[in-house]
CSV table of C-alpha atoms in Angstrom, one decimal:
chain,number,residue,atom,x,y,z
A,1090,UNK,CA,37.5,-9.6,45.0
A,1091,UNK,CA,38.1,-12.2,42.5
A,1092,UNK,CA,38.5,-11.8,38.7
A,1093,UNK,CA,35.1,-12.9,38.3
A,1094,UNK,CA,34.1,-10.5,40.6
A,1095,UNK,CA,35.9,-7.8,38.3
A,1096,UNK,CA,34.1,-8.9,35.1
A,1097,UNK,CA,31.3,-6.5,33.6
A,1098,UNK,CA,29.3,-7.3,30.4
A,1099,UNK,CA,31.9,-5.0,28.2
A,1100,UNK,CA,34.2,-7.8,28.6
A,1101,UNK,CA,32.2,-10.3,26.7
A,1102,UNK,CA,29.2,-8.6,24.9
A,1103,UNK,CA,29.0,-8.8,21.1
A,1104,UNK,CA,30.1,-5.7,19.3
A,1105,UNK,CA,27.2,-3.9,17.8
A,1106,UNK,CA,28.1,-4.6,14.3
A,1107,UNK,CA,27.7,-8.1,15.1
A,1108,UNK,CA,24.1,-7.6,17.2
A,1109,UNK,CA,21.3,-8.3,14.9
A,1110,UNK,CA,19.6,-4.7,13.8
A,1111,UNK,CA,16.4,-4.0,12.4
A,1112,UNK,CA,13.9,-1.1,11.9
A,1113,UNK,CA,10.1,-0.7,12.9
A,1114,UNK,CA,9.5,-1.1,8.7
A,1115,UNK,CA,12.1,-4.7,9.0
A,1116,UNK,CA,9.6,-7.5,7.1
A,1117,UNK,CA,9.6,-10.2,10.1
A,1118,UNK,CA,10.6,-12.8,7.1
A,1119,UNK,CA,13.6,-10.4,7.0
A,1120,UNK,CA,14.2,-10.2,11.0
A,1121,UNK,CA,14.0,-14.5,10.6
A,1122,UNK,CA,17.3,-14.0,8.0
A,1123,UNK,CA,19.0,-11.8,10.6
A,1124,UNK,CA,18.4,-14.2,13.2
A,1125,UNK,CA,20.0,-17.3,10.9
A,1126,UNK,CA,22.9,-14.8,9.8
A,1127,UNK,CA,23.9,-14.2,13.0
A,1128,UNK,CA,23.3,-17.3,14.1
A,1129,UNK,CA,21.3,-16.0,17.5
A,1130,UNK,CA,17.5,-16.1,18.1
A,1131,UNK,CA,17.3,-12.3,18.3
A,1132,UNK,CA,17.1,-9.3,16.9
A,1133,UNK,CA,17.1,-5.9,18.1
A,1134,UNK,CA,14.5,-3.5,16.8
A,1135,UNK,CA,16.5,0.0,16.6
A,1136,UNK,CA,16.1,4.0,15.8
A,1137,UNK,CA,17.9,5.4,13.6
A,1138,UNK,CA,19.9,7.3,16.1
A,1139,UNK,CA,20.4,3.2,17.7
A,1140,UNK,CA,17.4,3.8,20.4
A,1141,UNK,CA,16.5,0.6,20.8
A,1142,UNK,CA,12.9,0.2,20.3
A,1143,UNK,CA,12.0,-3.6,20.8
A,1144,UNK,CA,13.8,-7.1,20.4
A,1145,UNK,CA,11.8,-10.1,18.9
A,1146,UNK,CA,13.2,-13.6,19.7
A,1147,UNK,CA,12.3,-17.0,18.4
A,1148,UNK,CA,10.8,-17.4,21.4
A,1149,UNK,CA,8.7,-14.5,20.9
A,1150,UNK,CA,7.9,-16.0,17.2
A,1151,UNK,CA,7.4,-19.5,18.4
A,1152,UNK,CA,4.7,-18.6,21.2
A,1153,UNK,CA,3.1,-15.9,18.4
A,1154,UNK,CA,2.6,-18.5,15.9
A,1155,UNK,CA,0.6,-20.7,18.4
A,1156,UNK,CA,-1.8,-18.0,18.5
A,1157,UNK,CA,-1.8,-15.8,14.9
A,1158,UNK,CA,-5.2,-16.0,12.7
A,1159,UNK,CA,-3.3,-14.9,9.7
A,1160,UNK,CA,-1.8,-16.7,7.2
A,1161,UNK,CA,1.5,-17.4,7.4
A,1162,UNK,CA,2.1,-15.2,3.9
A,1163,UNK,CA,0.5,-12.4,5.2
A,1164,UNK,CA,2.5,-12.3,8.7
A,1165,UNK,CA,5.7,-12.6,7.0
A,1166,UNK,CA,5.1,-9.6,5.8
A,1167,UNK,CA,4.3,-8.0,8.4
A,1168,UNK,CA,6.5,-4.9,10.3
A,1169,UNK,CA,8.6,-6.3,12.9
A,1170,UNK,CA,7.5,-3.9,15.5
A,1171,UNK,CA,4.3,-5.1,15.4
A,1172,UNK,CA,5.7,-8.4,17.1
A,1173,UNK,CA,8.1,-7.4,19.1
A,1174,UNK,CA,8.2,-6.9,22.9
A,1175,UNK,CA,8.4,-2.8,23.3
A,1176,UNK,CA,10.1,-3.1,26.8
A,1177,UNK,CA,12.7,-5.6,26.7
A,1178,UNK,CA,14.8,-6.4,29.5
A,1179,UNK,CA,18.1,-4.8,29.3
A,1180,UNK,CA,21.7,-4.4,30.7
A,1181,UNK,CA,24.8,-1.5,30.5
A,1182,UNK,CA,27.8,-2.5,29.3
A,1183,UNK,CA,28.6,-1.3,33.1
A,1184,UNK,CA,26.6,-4.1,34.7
A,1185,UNK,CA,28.6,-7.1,36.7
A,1186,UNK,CA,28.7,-9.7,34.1
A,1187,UNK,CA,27.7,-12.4,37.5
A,1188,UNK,CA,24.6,-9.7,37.9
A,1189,UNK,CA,23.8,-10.0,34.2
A,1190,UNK,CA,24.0,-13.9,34.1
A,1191,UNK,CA,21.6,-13.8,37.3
A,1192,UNK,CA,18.9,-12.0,35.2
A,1193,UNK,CA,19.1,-14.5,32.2
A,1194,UNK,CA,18.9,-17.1,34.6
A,1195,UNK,CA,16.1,-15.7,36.5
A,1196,UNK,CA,14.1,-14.8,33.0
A,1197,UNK,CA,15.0,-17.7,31.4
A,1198,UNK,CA,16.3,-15.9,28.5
A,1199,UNK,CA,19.7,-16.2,26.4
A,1200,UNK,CA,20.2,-13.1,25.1
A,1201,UNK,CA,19.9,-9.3,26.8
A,1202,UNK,CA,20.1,-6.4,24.5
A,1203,UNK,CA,23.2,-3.9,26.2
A,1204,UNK,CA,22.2,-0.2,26.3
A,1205,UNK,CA,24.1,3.1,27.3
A,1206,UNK,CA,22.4,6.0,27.6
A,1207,UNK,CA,19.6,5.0,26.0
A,1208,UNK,CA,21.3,3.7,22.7
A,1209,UNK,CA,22.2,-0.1,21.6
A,1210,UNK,CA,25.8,-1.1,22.2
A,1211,UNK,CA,25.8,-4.8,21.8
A,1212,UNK,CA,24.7,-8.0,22.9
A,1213,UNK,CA,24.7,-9.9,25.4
A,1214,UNK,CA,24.8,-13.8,24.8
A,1215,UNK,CA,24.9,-16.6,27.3
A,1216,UNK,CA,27.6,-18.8,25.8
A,1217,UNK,CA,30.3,-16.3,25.2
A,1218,UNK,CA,29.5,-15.0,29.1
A,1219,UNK,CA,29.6,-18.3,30.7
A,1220,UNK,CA,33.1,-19.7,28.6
A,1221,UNK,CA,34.4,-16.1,29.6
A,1222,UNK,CA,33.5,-16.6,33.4
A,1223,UNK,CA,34.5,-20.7,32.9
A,1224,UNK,CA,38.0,-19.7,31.9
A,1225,UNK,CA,38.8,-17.6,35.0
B,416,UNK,CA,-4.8,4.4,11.7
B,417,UNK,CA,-5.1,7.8,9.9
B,418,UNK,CA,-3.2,7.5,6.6
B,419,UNK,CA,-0.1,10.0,5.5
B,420,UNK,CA,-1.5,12.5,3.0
B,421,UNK,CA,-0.6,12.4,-0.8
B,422,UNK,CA,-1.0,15.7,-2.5
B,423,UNK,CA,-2.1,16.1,-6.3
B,424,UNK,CA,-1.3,19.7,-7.7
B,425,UNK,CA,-3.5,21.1,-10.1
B,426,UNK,CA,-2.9,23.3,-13.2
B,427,UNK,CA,-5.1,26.1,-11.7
B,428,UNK,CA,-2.6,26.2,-8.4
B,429,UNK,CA,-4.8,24.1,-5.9
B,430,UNK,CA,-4.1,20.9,-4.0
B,431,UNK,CA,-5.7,18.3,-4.1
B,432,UNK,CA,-4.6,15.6,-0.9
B,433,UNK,CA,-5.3,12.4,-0.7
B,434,UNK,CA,-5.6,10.4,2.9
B,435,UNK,CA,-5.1,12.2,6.3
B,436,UNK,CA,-8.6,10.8,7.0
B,437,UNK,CA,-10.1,13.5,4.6
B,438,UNK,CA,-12.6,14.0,2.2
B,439,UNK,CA,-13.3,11.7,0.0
B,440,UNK,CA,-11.8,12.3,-3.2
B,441,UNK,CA,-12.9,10.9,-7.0
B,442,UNK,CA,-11.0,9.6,-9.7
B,443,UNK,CA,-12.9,8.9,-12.9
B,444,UNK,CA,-12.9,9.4,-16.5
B,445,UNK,CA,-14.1,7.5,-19.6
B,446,UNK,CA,-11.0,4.2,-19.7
B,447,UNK,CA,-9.8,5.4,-22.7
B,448,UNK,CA,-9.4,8.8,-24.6
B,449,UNK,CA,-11.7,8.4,-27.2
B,450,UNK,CA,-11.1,11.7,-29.0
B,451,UNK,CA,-10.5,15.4,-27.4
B,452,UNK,CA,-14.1,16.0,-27.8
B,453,UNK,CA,-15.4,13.2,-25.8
B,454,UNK,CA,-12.6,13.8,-23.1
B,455,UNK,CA,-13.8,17.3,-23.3
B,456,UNK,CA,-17.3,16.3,-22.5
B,457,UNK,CA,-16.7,13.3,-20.3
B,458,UNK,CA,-14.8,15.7,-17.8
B,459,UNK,CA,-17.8,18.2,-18.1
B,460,UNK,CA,-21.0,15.9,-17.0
B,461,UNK,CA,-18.3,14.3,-14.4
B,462,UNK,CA,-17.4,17.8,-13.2
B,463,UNK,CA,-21.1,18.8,-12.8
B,464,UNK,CA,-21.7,16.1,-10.7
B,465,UNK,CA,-18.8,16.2,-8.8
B,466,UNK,CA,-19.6,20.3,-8.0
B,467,UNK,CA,-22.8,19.6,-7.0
B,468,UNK,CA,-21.3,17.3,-4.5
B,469,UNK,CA,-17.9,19.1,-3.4
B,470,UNK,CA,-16.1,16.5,-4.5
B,471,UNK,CA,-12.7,17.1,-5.4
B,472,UNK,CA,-11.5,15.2,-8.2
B,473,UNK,CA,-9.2,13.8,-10.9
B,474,UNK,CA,-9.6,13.5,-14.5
B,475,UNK,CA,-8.3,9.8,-15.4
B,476,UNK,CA,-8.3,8.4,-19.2
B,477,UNK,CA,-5.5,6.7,-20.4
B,478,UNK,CA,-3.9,6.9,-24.0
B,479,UNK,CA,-2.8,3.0,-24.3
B,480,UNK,CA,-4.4,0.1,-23.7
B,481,UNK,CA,-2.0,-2.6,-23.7
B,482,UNK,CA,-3.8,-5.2,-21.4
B,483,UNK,CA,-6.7,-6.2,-24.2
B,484,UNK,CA,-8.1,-9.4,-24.2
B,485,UNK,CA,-7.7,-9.3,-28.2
B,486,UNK,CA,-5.1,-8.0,-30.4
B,487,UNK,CA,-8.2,-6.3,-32.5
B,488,UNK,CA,-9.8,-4.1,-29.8
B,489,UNK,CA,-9.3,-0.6,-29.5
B,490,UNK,CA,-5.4,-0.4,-28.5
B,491,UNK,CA,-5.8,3.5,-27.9
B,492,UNK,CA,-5.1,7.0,-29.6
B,493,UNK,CA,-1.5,6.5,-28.5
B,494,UNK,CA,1.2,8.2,-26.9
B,495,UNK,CA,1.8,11.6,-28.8
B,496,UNK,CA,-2.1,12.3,-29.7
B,497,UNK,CA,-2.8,10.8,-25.9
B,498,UNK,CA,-0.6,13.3,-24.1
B,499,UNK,CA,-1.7,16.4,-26.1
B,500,UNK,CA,-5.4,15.6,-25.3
B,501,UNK,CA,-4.5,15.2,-21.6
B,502,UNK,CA,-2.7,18.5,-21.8
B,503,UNK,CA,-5.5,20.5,-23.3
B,504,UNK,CA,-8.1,19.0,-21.2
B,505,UNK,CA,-6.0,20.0,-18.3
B,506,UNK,CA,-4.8,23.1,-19.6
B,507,UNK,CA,-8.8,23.9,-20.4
B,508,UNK,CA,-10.9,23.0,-17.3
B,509,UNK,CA,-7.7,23.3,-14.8
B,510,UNK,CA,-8.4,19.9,-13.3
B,511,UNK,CA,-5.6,17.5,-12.4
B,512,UNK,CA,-4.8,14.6,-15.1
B,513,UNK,CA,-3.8,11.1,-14.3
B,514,UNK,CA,-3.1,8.2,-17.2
B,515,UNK,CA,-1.4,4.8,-16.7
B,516,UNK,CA,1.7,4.0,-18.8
B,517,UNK,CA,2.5,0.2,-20.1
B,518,UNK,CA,6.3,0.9,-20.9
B,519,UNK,CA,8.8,2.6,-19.2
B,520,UNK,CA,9.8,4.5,-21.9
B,521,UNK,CA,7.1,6.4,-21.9
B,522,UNK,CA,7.3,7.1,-18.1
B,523,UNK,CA,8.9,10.5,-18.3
B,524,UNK,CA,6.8,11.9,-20.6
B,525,UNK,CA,3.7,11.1,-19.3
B,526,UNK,CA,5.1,12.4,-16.1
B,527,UNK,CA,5.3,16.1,-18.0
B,528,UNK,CA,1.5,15.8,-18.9
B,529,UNK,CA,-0.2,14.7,-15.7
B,530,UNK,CA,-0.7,15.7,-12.4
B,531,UNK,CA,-0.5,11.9,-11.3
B,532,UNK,CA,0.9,8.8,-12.7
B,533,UNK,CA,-0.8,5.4,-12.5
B,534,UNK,CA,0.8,2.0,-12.7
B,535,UNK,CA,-1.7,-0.4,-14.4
B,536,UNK,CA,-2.9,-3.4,-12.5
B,537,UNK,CA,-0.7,-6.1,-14.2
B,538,UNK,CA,2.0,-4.3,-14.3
B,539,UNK,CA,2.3,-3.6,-10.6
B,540,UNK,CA,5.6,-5.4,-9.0
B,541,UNK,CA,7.7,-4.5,-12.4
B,542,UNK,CA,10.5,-2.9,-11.4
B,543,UNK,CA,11.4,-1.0,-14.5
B,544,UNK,CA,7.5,0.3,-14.3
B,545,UNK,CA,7.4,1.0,-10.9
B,546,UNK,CA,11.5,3.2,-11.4
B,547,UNK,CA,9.6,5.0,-14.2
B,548,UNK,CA,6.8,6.1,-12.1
B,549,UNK,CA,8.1,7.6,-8.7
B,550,UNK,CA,10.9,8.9,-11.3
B,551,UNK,CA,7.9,11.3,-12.8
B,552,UNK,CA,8.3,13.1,-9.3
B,553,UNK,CA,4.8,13.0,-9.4
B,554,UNK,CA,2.3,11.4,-6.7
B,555,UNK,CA,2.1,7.4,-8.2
B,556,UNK,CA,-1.6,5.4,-8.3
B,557,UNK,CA,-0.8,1.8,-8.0
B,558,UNK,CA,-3.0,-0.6,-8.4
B,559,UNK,CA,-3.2,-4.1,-6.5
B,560,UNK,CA,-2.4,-6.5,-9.0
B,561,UNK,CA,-5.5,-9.2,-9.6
B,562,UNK,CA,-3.2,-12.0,-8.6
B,563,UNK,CA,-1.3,-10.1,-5.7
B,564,UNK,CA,-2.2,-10.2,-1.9
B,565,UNK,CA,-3.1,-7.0,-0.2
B,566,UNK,CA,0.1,-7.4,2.2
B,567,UNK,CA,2.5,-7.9,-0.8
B,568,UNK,CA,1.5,-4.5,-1.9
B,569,UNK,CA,4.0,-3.7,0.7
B,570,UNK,CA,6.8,-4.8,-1.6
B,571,UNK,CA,5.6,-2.5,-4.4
B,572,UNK,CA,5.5,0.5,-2.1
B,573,UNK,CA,9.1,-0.2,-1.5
B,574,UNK,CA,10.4,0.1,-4.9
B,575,UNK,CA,8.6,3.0,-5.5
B,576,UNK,CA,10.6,4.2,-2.2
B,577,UNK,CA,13.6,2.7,-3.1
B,578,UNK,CA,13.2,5.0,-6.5
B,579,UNK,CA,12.7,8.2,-4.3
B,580,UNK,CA,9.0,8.7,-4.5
B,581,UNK,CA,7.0,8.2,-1.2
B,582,UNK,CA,3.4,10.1,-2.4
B,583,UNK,CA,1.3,7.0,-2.9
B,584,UNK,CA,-2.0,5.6,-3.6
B,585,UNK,CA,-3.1,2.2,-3.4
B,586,UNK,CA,-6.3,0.6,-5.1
B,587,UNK,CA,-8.1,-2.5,-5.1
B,588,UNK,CA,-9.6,-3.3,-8.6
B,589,UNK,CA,-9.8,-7.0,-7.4
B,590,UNK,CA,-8.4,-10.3,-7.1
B,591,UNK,CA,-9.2,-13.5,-9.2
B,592,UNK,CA,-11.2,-15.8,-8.0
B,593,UNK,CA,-10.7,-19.2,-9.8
B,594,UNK,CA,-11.0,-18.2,-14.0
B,595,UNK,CA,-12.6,-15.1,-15.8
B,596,UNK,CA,-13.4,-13.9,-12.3
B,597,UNK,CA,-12.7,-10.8,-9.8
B,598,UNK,CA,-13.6,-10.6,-6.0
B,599,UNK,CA,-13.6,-7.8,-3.4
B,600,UNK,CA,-11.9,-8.6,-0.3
B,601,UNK,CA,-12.8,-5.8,1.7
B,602,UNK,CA,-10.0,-6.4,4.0
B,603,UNK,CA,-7.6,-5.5,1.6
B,604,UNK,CA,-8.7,-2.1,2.4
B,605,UNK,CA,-6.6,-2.0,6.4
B,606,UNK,CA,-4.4,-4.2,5.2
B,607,UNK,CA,-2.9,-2.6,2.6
B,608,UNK,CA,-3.6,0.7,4.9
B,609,UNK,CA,-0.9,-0.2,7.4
B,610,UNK,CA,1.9,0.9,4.4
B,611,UNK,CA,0.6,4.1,5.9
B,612,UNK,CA,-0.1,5.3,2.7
B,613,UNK,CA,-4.0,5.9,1.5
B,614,UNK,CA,-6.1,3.3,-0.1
B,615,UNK,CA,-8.3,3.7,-3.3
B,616,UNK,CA,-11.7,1.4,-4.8
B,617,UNK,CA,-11.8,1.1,-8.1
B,618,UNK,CA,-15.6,0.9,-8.5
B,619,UNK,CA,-16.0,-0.4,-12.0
B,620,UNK,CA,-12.9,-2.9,-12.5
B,621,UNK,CA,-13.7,-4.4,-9.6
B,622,UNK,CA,-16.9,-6.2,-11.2
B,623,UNK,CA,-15.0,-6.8,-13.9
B,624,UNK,CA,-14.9,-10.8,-15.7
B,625,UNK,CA,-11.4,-11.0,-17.3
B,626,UNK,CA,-12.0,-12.2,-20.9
B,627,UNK,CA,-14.5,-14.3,-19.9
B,628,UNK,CA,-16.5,-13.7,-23.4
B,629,UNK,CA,-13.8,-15.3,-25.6
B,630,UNK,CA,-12.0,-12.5,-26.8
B,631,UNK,CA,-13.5,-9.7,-24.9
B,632,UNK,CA,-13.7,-9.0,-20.7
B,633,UNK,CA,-17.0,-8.9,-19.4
B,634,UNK,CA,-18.6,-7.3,-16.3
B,635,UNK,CA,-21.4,-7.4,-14.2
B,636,UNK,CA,-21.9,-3.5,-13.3
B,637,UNK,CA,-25.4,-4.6,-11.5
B,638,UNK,CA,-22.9,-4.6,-8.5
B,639,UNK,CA,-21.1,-1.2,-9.1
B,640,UNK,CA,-23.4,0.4,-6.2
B,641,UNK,CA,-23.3,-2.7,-3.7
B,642,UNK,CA,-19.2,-2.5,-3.9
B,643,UNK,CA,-18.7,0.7,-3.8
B,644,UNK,CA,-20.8,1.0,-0.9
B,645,UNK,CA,-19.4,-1.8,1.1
B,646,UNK,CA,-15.8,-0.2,0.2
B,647,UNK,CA,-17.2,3.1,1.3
B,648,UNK,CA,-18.2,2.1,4.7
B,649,UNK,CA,-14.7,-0.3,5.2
B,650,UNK,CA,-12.6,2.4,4.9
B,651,UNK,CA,-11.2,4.1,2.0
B,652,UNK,CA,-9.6,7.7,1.1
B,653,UNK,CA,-10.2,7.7,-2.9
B,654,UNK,CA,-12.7,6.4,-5.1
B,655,UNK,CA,-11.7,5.1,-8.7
B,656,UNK,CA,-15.0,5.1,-11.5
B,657,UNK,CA,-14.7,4.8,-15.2
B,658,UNK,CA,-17.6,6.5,-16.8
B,659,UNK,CA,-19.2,6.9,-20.5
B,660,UNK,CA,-22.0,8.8,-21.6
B,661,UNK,CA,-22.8,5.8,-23.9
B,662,UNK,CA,-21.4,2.3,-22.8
B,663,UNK,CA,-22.6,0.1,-25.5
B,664,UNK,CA,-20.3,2.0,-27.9
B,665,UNK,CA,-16.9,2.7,-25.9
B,666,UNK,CA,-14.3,1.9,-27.1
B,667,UNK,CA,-13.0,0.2,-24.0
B,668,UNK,CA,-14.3,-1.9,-21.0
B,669,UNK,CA,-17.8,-1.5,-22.9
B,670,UNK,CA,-18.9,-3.9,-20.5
B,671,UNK,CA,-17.8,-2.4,-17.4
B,672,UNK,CA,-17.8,1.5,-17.0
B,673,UNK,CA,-20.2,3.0,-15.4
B,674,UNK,CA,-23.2,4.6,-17.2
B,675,UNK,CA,-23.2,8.4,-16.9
B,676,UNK,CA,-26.9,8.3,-15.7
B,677,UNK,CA,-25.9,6.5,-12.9
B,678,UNK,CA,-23.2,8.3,-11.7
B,679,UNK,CA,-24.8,10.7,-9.3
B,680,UNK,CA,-26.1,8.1,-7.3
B,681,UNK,CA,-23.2,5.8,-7.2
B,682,UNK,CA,-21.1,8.9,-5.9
B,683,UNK,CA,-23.4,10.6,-3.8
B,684,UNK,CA,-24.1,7.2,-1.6
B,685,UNK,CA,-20.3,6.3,-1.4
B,686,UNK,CA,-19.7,10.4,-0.1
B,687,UNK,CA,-22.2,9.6,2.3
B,688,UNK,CA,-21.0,6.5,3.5
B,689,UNK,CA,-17.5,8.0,3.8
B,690,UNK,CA,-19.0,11.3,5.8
B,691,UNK,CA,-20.7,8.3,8.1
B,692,UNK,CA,-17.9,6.4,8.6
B,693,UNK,CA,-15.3,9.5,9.9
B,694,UNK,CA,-18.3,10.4,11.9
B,695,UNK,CA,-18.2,6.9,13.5
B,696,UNK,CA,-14.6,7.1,13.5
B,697,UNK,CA,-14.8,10.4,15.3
B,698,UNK,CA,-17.1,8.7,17.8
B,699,UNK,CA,-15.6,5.4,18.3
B,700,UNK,CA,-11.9,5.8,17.5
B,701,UNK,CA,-10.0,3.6,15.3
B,702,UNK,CA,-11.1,0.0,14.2
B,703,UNK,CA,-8.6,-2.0,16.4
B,704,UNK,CA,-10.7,-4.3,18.2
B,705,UNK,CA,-7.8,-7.0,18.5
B,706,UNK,CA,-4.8,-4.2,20.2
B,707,UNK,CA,-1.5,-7.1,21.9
């Protein structure tokens, strides 16, 4: 089996302190500064136990904003869980990292929210994954 | 969405809640305390009504007005006189009390007088104001600022929060439109519901013309039961009325509150409107006709 093989998405997910966190009650203008802070076009909707409740992504804003009535005041003032996707695709820290990659390339996504036993543990992002799997 | 439920206490040991998809509950008064005597008699023809009806209600007349068009209208009995009315009226008929406050100075003592504490209009993203309310302890009335959107309410709700008070009411008392004039935008009502907190109309601000006789605020109270009904049937949990036994000669919004003679039929249609609507609630569900 080769090191790449070997690798799982502990070895290259983002900590949790540096996985963008929000509540249901998170203004979506707030979840947009999360996103810039972090630099990642995500942010995880969580519990306050860390069950993770929904993720929006500017994806998720971009195709919402082709559709909204409301104006643009009023929706950034909206709760974040009302725009974010409840069931997000997700992966355990456990999970191959090559299995993980397969999925973001299958979904088309760049970022998968990790979860253990039903709480948030991190973040999986595409670069960090494929510079981990390049080096190898 | 059913609304959280707000509970007022009341001198004689009863609750009085607010929301929860309940009964509609009143909130009226003459604007301004005119003298002990006149509060005295103000809360008796209101309460008269309001028994015939089984309405629960509020008593509501405030000791300072600081928001007059001219420095020579009536400005109010004042803090000290103003509270000691409150308390006797409350302490006499055992209804609830509610005033506004202008400064936060006077925050905490207002909070020892009445059973809930209202932040004026104008007033309503202050900071200091809004500390000095949810501070009282006491259940907080906010009203939705003339020049604020229904959804920025939100931000209001938070301070209050923030300041460790989470029993709220939210009113609409209308938004400018252009100069010297208010409009009800009865969505205002839902959205400002989704705080999850219960939402108030404030029948006879609403028709309200800000200053717009020179030095003096006008109104057009022709529209009172039109409003109130429209705000009735939308969706609301409280309903604000300021009322006089003789208009011409209050001593504020003279051109705005609500004729005594005309109260009956102002609140009996907006009770029935509010019984129809949980009926058609009941029936239908909730209003979301647009679910993701």
């Amino acid at each position: 089996m080769s090191t790449q093989d070997k690798m799982t998405v502990s070895d290259v997910m983002l900590a949790i302190d540096a996985t963008p966190q929000a509540n249901r009650t998170t203004l979506l203008k707030e979840a947009f500064e999360l996103m810039d802070h972090h630099n990642l076009g995500i942010v995880c909707v969580t519990s306050a136990d860390g069950t993770l409740e929904g993720i929006i992504t500017d994806g998720d804003v971009r195709r919402m904003l082709n559709t909204i009535q409301k104006p643009i005041a009023a929706l950034m003032s909206d709760d974040v869980i009302n725009h974010a996707v409840l069931t997000p695709l997700t992966v355990t820290s456990a999970t191959k990292l090559s299995d993980a990659i397969a999925v973001m390339g299958n979904k088309k996504v760049w970022d998968l929210p990790v979860v253990d036993d039903g709480k948030l543990s991190g973040l999986l992002h595409l670069h960090p994954a494929v510079e981990a799997l390049l080096a190898q | 969405m059913t609304s959280k439920i707000i509970s007022i206490q009341t001198p004689g040991g009863n609750t009085i809640e607010i929301g929860g998809n309940g009964d509609l509950v009143l909130i009226a008064g003459p604007c301004a305390i005119e003298s002990y005597d006149h509060s005295m008699k103000m809360a008796d023809l209101i309460g008269k009504v309001c028994n015939q009806y089984h309405v629960k209600w509020i008593f509501k007349a405030c000791y300072d007005k600081d928001c007059r068009s001219s420095p020579n209208s009536f400005h109010g009995v004042g803090l000290e006189e103003g509270l000691r009315t409150l308390e006797r009226v409350r302490s006499e008929t055992g209804l609830a009390v509610t005033s506004d406050f202008s400064d936060p100075a006077w925050g905490a003592a207002t909070g020892e007088v009445v059973d809930f504490i209202q932040v004026p209009a104008y007033l309503c993203r202050q900071t200091s104001i809004l500390r000095a309310a949810a501070e009282t302890g006491k259940p907080v009335h906010l009203k939705k600022g003339q020049f604020m959107s229904p959804w920025n309410m939100k931000n209001s709700c938070r301070k209050i929060e923030a300041f460790g008070n989470d029993q709220i009411l939210l009113t609409d008392r209308g938004t400018f439109f252009g100069y010297n004039m208010l409009i009800n935008d009865m969505r205002a009502f839902p959205i400002m519901a989704e705080t999850g907190y219960p939402v108030c109309y404030d029948a006879t601000h609403s028709i309200q013309m800000p200053t717009s006789m020179g030095n003096i605020s006008g109104g057009q109270r022709e529209y009172i039961p039109h409003l109130t009904r429209a705000a009735a049937a939308a969706g609301i949990d409280a309903l604000f009325i300021e009322v006089h036994d003789d208009p011409p000669n209050a001593l504020s919004d003279a051109n705005t509150v609500l004729d005594i003679k005309y109260f009956e039929v102002v609140l009996a249609q907006a009770k029935a409107l509010h019984d129809a609507r949980r009926e058609l609630k009941a029936k239908w569900g909730e209003d979301n006709v647009h679910a993701r």
